[in-house]
JSON list of C-alpha atoms in Angstrom, two decimals:
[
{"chain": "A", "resi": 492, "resn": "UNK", "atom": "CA", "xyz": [-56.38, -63.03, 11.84]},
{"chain": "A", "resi": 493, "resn": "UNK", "atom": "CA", "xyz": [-54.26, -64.74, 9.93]},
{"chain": "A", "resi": 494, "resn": "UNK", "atom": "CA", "xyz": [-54.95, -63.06, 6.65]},
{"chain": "A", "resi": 495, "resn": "UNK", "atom": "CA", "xyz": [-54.73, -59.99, 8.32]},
{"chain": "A", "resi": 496, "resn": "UNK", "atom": "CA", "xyz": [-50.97, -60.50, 9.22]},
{"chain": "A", "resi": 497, "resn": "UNK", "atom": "CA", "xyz": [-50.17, -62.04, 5.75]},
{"chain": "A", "resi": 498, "resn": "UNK", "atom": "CA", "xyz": [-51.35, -58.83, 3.75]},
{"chain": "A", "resi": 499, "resn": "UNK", "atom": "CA", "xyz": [-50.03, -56.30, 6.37]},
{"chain": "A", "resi": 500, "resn": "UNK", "atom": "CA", "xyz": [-48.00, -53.70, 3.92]},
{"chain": "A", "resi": 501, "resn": "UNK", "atom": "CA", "xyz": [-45.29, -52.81, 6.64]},
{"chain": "A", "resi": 502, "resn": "UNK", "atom": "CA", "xyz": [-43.46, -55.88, 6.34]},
{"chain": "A", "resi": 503, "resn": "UNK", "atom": "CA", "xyz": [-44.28, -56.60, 2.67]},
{"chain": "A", "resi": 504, "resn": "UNK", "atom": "CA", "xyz": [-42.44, -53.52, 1.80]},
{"chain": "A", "resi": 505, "resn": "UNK", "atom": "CA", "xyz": [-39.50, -53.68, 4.18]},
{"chain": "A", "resi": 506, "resn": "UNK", "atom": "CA", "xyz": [-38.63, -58.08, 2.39]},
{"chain": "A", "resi": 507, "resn": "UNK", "atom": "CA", "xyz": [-39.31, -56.52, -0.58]},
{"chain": "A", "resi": 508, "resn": "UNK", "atom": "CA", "xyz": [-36.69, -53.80, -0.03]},
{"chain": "A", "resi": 509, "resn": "UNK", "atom": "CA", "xyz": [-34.39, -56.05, 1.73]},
{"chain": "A", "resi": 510, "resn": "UNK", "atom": "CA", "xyz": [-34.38, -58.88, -1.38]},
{"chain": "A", "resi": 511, "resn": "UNK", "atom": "CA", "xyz": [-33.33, -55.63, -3.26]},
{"chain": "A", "resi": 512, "resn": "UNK", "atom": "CA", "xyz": [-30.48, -54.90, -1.52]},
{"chain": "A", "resi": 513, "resn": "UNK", "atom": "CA", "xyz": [-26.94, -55.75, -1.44]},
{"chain": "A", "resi": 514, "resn": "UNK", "atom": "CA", "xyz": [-27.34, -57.89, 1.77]},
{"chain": "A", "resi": 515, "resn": "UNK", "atom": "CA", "xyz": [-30.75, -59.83, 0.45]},
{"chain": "A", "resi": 516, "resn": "UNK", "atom": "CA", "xyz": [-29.73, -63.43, 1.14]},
{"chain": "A", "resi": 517, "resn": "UNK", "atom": "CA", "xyz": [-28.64, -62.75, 4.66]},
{"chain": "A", "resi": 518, "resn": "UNK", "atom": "CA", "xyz": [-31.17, -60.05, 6.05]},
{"chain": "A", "resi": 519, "resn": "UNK", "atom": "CA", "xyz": [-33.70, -61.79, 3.76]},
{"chain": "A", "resi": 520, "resn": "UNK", "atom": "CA", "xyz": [-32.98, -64.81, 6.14]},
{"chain": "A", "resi": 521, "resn": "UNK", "atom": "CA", "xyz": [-32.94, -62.59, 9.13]},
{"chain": "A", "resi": 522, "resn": "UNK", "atom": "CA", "xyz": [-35.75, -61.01, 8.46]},
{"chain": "A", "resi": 523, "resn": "UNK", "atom": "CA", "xyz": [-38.10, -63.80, 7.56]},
{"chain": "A", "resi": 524, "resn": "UNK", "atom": "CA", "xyz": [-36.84, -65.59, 11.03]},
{"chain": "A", "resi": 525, "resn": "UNK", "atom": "CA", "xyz": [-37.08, -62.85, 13.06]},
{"chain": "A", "resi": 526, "resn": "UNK", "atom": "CA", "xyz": [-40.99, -62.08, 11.81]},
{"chain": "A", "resi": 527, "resn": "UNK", "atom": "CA", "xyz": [-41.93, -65.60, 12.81]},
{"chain": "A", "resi": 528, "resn": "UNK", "atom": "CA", "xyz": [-40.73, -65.24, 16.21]},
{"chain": "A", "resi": 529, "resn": "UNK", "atom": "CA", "xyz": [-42.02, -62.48, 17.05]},
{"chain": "A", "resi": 530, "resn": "UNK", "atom": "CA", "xyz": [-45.66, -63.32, 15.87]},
{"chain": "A", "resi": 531, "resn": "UNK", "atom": "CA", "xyz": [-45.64, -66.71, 17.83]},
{"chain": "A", "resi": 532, "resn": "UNK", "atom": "CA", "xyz": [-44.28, -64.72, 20.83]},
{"chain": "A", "resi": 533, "resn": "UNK", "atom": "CA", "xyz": [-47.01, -62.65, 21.17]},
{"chain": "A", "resi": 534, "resn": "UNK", "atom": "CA", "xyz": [-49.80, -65.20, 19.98]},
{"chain": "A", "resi": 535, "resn": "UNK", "atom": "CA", "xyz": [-48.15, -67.62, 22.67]},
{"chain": "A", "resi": 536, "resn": "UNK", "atom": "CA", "xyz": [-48.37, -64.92, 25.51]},
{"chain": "A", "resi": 537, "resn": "UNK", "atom": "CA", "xyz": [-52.38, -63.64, 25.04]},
{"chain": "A", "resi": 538, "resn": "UNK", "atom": "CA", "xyz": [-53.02, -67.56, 24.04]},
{"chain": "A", "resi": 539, "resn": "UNK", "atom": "CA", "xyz": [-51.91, -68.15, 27.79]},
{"chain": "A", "resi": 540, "resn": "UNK", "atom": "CA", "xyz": [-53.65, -65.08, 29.73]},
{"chain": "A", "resi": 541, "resn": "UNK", "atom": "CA", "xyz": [-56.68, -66.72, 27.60]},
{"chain": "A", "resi": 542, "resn": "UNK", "atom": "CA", "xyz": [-55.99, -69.84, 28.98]},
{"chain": "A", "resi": 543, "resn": "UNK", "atom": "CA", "xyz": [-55.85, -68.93, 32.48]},
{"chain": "A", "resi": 544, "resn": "UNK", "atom": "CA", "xyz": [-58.70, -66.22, 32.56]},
{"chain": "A", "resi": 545, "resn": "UNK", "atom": "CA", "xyz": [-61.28, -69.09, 34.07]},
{"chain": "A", "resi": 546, "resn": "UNK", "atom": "CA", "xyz": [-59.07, -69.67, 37.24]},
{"chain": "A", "resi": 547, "resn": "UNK", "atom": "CA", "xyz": [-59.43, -65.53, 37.99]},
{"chain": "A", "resi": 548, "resn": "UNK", "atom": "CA", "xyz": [-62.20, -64.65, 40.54]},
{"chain": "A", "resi": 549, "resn": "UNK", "atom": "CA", "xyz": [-64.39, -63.42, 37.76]},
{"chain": "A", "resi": 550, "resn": "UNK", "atom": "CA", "xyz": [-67.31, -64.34, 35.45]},
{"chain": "A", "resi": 551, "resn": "UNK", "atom": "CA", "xyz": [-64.93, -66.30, 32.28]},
{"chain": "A", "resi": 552, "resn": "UNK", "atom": "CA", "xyz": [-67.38, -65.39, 29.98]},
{"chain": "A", "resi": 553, "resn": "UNK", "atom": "CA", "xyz": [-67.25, -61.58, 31.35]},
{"chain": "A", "resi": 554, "resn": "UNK", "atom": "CA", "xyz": [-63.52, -61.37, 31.38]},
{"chain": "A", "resi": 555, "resn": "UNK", "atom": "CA", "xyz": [-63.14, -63.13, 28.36]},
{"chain": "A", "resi": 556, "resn": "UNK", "atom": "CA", "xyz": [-65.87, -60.67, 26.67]},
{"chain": "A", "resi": 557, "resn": "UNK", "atom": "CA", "xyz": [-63.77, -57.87, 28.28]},
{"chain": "A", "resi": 558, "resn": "UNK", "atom": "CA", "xyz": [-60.40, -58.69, 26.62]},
{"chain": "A", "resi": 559, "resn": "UNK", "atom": "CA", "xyz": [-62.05, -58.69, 23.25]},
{"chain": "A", "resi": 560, "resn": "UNK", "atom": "CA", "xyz": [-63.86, -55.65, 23.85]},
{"chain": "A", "resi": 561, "resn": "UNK", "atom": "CA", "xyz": [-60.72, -53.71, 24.51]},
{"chain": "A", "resi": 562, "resn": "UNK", "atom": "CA", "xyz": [-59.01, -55.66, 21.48]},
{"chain": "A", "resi": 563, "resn": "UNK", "atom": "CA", "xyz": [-61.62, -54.78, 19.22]},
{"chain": "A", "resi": 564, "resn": "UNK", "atom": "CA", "xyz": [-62.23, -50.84, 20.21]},
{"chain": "A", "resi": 565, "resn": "UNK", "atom": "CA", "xyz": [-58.14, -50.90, 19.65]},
{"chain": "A", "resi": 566, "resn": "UNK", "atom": "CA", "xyz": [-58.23, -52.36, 16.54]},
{"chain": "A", "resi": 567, "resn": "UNK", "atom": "CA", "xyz": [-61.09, -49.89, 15.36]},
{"chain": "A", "resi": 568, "resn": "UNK", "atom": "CA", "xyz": [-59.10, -46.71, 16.85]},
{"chain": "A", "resi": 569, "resn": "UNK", "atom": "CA", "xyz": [-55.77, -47.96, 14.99]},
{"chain": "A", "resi": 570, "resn": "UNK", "atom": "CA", "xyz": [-58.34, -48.46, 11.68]},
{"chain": "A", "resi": 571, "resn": "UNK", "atom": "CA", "xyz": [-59.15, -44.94, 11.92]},
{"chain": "A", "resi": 572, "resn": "UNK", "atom": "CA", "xyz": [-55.87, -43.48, 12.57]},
{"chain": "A", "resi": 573, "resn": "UNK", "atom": "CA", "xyz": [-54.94, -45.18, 9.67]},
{"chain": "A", "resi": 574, "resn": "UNK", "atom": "CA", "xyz": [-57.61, -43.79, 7.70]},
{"chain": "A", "resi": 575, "resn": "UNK", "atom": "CA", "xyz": [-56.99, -40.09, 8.59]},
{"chain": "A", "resi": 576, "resn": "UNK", "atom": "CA", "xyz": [-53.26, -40.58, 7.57]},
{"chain": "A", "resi": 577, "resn": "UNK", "atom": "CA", "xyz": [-53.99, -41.61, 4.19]},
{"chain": "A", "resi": 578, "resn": "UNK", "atom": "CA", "xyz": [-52.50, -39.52, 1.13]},
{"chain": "A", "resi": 579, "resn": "UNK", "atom": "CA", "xyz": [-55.07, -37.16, -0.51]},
{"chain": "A", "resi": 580, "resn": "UNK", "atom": "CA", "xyz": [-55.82, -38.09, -4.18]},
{"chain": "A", "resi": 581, "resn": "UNK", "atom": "CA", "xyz": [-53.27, -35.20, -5.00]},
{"chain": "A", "resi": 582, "resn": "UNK", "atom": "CA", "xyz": [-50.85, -36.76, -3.13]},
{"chain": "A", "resi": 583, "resn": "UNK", "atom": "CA", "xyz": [-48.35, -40.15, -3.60]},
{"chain": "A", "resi": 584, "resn": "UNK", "atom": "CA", "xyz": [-47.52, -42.47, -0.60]},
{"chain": "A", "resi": 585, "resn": "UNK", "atom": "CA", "xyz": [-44.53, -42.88, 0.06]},
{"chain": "A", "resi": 586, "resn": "UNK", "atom": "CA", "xyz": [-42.66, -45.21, 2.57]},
{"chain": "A", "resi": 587, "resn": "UNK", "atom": "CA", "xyz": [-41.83, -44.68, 5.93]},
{"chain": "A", "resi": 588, "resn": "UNK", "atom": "CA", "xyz": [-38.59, -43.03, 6.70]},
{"chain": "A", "resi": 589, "resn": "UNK", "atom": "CA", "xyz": [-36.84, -45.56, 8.34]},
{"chain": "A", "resi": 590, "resn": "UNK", "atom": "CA", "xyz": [-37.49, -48.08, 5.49]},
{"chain": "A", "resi": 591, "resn": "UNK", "atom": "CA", "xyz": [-34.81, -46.50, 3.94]},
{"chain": "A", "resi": 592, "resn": "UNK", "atom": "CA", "xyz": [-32.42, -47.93, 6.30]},
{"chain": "A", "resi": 593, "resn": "UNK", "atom": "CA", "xyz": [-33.19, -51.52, 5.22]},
{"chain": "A", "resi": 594, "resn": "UNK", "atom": "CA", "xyz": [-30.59, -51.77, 2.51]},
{"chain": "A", "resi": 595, "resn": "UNK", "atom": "CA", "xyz": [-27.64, -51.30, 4.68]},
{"chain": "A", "resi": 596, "resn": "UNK", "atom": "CA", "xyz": [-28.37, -54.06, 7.01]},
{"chain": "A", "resi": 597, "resn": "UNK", "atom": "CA", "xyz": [-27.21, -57.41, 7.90]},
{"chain": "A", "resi": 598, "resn": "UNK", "atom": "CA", "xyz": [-28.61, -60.83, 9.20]},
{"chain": "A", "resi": 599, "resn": "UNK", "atom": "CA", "xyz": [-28.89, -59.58, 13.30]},
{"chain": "A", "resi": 600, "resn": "UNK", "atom": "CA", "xyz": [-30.28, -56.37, 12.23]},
{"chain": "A", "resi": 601, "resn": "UNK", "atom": "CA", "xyz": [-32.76, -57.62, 10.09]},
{"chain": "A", "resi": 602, "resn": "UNK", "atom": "CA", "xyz": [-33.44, -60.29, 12.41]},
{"chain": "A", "resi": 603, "resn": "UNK", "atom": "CA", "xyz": [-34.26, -57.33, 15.49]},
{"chain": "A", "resi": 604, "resn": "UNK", "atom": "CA", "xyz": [-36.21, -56.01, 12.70]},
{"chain": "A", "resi": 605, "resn": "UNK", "atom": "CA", "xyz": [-38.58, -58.97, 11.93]},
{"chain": "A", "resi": 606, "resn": "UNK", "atom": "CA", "xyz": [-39.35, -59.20, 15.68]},
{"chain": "A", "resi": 607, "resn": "UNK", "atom": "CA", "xyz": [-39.80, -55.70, 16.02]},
{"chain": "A", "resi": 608, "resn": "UNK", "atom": "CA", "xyz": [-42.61, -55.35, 13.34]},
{"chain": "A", "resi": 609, "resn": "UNK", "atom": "CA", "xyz": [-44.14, -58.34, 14.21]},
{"chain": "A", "resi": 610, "resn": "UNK", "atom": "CA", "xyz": [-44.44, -57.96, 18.06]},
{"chain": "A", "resi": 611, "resn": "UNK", "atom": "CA", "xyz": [-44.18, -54.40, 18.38]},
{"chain": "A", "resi": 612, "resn": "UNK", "atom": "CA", "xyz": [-45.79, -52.92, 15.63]},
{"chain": "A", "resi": 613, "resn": "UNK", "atom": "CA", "xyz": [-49.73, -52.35, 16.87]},
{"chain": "A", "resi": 614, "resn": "UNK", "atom": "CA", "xyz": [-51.70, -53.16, 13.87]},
{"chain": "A", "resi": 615, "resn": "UNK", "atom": "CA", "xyz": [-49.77, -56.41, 14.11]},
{"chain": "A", "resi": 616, "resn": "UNK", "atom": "CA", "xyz": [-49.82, -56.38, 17.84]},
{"chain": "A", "resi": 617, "resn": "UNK", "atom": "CA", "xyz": [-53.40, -55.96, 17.95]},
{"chain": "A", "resi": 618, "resn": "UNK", "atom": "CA", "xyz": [-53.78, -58.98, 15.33]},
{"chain": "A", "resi": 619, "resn": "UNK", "atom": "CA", "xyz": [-51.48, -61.52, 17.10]},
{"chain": "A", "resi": 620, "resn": "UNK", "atom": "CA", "xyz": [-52.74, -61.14, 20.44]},
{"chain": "A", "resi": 621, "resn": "UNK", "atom": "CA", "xyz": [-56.38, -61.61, 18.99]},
{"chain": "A", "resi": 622, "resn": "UNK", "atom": "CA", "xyz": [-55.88, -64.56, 17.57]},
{"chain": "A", "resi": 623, "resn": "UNK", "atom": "CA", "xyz": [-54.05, -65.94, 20.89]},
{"chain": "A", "resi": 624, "resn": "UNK", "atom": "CA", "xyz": [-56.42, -65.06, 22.75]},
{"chain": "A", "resi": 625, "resn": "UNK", "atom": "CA", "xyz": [-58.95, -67.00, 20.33]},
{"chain": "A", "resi": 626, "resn": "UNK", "atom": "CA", "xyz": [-56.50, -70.05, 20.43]},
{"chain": "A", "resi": 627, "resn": "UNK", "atom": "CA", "xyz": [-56.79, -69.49, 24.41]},
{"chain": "A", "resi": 628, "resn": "UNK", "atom": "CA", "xyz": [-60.49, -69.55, 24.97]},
{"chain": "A", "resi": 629, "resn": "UNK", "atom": "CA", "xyz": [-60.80, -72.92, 23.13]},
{"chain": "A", "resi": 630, "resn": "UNK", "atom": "CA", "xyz": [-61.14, -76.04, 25.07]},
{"chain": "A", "resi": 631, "resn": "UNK", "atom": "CA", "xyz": [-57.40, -77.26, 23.58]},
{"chain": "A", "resi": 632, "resn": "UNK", "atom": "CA", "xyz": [-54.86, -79.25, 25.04]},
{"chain": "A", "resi": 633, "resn": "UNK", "atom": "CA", "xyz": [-51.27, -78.04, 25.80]},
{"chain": "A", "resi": 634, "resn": "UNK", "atom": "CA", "xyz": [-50.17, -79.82, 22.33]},
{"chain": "A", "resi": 635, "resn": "UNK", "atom": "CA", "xyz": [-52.80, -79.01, 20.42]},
{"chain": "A", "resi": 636, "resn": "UNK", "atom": "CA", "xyz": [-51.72, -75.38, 21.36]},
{"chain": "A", "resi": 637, "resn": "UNK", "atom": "CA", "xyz": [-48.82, -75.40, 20.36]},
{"chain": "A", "resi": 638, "resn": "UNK", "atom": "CA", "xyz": [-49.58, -76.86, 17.19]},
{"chain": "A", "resi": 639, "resn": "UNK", "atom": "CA", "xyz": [-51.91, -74.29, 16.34]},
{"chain": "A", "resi": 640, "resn": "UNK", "atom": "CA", "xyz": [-50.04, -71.33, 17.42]},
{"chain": "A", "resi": 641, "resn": "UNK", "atom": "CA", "xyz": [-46.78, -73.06, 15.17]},
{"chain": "A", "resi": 642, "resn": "UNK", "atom": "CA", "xyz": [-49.49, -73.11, 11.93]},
{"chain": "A", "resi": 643, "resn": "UNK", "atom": "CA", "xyz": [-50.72, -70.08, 12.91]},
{"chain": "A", "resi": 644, "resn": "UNK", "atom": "CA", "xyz": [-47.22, -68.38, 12.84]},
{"chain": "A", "resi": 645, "resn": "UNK", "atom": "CA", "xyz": [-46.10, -70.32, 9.62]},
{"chain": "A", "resi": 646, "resn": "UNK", "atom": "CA", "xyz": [-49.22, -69.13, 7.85]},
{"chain": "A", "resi": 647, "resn": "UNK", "atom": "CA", "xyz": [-48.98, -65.83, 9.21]},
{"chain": "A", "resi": 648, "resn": "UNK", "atom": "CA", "xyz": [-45.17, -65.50, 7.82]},
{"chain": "A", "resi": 649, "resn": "UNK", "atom": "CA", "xyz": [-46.00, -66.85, 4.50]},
{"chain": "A", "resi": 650, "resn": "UNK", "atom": "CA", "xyz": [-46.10, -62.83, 2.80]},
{"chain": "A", "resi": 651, "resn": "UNK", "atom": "CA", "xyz": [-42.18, -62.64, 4.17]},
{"chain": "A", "resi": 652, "resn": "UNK", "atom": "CA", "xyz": [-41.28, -66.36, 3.85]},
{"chain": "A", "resi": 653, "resn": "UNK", "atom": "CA", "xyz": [-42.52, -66.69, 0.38]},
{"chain": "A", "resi": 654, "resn": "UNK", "atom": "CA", "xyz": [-40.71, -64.13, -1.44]},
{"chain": "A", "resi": 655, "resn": "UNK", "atom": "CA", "xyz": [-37.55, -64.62, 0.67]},
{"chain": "A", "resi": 656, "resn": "UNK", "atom": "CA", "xyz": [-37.80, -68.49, -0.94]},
{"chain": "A", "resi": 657, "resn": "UNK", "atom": "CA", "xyz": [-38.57, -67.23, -4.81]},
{"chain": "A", "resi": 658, "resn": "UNK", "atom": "CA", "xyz": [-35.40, -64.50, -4.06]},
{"chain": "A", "resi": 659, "resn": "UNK", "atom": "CA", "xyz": [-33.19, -68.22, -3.99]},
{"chain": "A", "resi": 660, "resn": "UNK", "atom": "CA", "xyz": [-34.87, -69.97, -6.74]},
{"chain": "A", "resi": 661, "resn": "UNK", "atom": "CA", "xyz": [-36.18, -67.04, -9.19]},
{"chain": "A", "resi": 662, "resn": "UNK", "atom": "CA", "xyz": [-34.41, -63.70, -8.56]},
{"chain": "A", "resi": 663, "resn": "UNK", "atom": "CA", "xyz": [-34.59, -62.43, -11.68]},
{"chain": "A", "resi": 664, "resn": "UNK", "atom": "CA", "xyz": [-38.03, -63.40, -12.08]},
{"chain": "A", "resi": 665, "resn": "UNK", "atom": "CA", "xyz": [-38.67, -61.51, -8.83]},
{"chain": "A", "resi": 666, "resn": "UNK", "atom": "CA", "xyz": [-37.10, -58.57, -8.78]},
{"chain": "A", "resi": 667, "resn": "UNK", "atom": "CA", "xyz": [-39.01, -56.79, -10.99]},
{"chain": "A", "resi": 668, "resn": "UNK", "atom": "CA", "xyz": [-42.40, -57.08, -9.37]},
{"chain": "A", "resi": 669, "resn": "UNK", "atom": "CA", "xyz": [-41.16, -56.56, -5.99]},
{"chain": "A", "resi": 670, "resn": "UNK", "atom": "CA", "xyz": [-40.23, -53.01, -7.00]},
{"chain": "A", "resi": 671, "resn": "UNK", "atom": "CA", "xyz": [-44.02, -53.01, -8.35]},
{"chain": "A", "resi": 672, "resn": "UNK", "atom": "CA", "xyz": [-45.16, -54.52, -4.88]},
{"chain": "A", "resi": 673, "resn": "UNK", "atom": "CA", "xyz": [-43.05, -51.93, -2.69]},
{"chain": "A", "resi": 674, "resn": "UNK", "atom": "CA", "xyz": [-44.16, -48.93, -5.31]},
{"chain": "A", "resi": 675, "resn": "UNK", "atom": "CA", "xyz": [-48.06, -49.99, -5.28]},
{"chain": "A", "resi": 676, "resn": "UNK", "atom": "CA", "xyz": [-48.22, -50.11, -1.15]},
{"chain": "A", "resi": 677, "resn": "UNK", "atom": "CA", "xyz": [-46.42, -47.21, -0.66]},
{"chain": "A", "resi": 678, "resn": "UNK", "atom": "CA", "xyz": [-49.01, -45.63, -2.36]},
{"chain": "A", "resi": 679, "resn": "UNK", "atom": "CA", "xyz": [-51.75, -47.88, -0.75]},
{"chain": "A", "resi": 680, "resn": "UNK", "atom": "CA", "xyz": [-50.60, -49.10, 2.63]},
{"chain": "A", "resi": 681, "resn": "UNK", "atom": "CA", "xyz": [-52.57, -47.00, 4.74]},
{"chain": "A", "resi": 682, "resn": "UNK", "atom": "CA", "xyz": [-55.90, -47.51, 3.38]},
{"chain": "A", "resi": 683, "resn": "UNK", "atom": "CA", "xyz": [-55.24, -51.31, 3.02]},
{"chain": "A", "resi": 684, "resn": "UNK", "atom": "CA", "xyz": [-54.50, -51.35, 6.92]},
{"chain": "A", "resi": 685, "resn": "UNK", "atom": "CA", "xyz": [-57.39, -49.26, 7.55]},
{"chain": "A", "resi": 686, "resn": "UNK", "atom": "CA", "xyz": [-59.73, -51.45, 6.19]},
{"chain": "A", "resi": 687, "resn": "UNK", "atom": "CA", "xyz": [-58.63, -54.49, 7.67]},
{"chain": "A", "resi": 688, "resn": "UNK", "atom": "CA", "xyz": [-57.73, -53.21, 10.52]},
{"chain": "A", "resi": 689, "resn": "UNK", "atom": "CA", "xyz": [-61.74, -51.78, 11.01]},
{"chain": "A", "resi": 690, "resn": "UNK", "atom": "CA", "xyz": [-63.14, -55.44, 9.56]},
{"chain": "A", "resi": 691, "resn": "UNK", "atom": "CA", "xyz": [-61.08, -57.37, 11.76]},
{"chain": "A", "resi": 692, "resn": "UNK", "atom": "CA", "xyz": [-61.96, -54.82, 15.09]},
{"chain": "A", "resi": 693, "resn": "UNK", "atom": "CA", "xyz": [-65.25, -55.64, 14.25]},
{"chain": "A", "resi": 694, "resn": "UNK", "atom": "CA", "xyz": [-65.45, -58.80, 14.47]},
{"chain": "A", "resi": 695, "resn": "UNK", "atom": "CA", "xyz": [-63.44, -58.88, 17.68]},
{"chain": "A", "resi": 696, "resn": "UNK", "atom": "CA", "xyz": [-66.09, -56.72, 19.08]},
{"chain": "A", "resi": 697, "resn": "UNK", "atom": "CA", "xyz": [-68.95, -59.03, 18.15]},
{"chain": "A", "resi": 698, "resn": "UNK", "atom": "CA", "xyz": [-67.43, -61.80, 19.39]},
{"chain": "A", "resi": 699, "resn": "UNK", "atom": "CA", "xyz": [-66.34, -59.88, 22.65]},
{"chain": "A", "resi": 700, "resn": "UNK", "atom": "CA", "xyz": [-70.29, -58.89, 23.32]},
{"chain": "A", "resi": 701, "resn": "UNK", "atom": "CA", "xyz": [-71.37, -62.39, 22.18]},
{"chain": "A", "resi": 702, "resn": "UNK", "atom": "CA", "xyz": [-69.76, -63.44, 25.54]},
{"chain": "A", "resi": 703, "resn": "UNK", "atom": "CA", "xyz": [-71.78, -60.93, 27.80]}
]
């Protein structure tokens, strides 16, 4: 799940954008903040329906196996969305409209921005609440929870944090081969979700029937 998150294009493209505009050390900032909040949001809510799935009046290993089930067969239909909006080989990607209002904004914006992507987004969505409710269905302790949903959202981040960092200590090193980054997965975004989107639904699903 994790490496899911980390190679998503959406928010790979939108940091590398917003570390080439005018505003990069702020909304980089923002941005990078913003992203990790909203990924341990959601991991921290599913993690907790996980968690208290074996107090309901139902089979755990049934209603467990049902959350997974529906994860997975989400996952899958997003994968194959995906996969019927990719360009033709005639055709170039390009990036999604609103990305082009990246470059105008500030710190709060780009803040609402990280969150939005990272909790609201469903490819993302989907990912997140999979791996909390994963982190749920283990037999963990309230600290050793937290712990793992705080790695889990650090590693997650590291595709945003990362370049946000080098931006500080090696812009001019960077900022070529972020325009290479944001030019290659505009052309390739939507397969590269596809794909991991369908791998990772699978595996959701096996583990979700594994339960029954």
């Amino acid at each position: 799940m994790v490496f899911g998150i980390v190679i998503s294009p959406i928010p790979i493209m939108a940091v590398a954008i917003i570390l080439l505009s005018p505003q990069a050390k702020s909304a980089g900032i923002g941005f990078a903040f913003g992203w990790i909040v909203g990924v341990s949001a959601v991991v921290t809510v599913f993690c907790s329906l996980s968690s208290i799935a074996p107090e309901l009046p139902a089979d755990t290993g049934l209603v467990r196996s049902g959350i997974d089930i529906v994860l997975g067969v989400a996952l899958v239909g997003v994968a194959l969305r995906q996969w019927r909006l990719r360009p033709s080989k005639n055709e170039s990607g390009s990036l999604p409209g609103w990305l082009a209002k990246v470059t105008s904004m500030h710190w709060g914006g780009a803040l609402l921005l990280g969150v939005a992507l990272s909790a609201f987004n469903p490819e993302n969505l989907l990912m997140a609440a999979s791996a909390g409710v994963l982190i749920g269905a283990e037999d963990l302790d309230l600290m050793s929870q937290v712990g793992t949903i705080v790695v889990f959202s650090v590693l997650s981040a590291s595709s945003v944090v990362v370049p946000v960092i080098g931006y500080f200590t090696a812009r001019e090193f960077l900022a070529p081969r972020l325009e290479a980054i944001r030019d290659w997965l505009a052309r390739e975004n939507t397969v590269i979700m596809a794909v991991l989107l369908a791998t990772i639904g699978l595996v959701v699903l096996g583990r979700g029937f594994a339960y029954l």
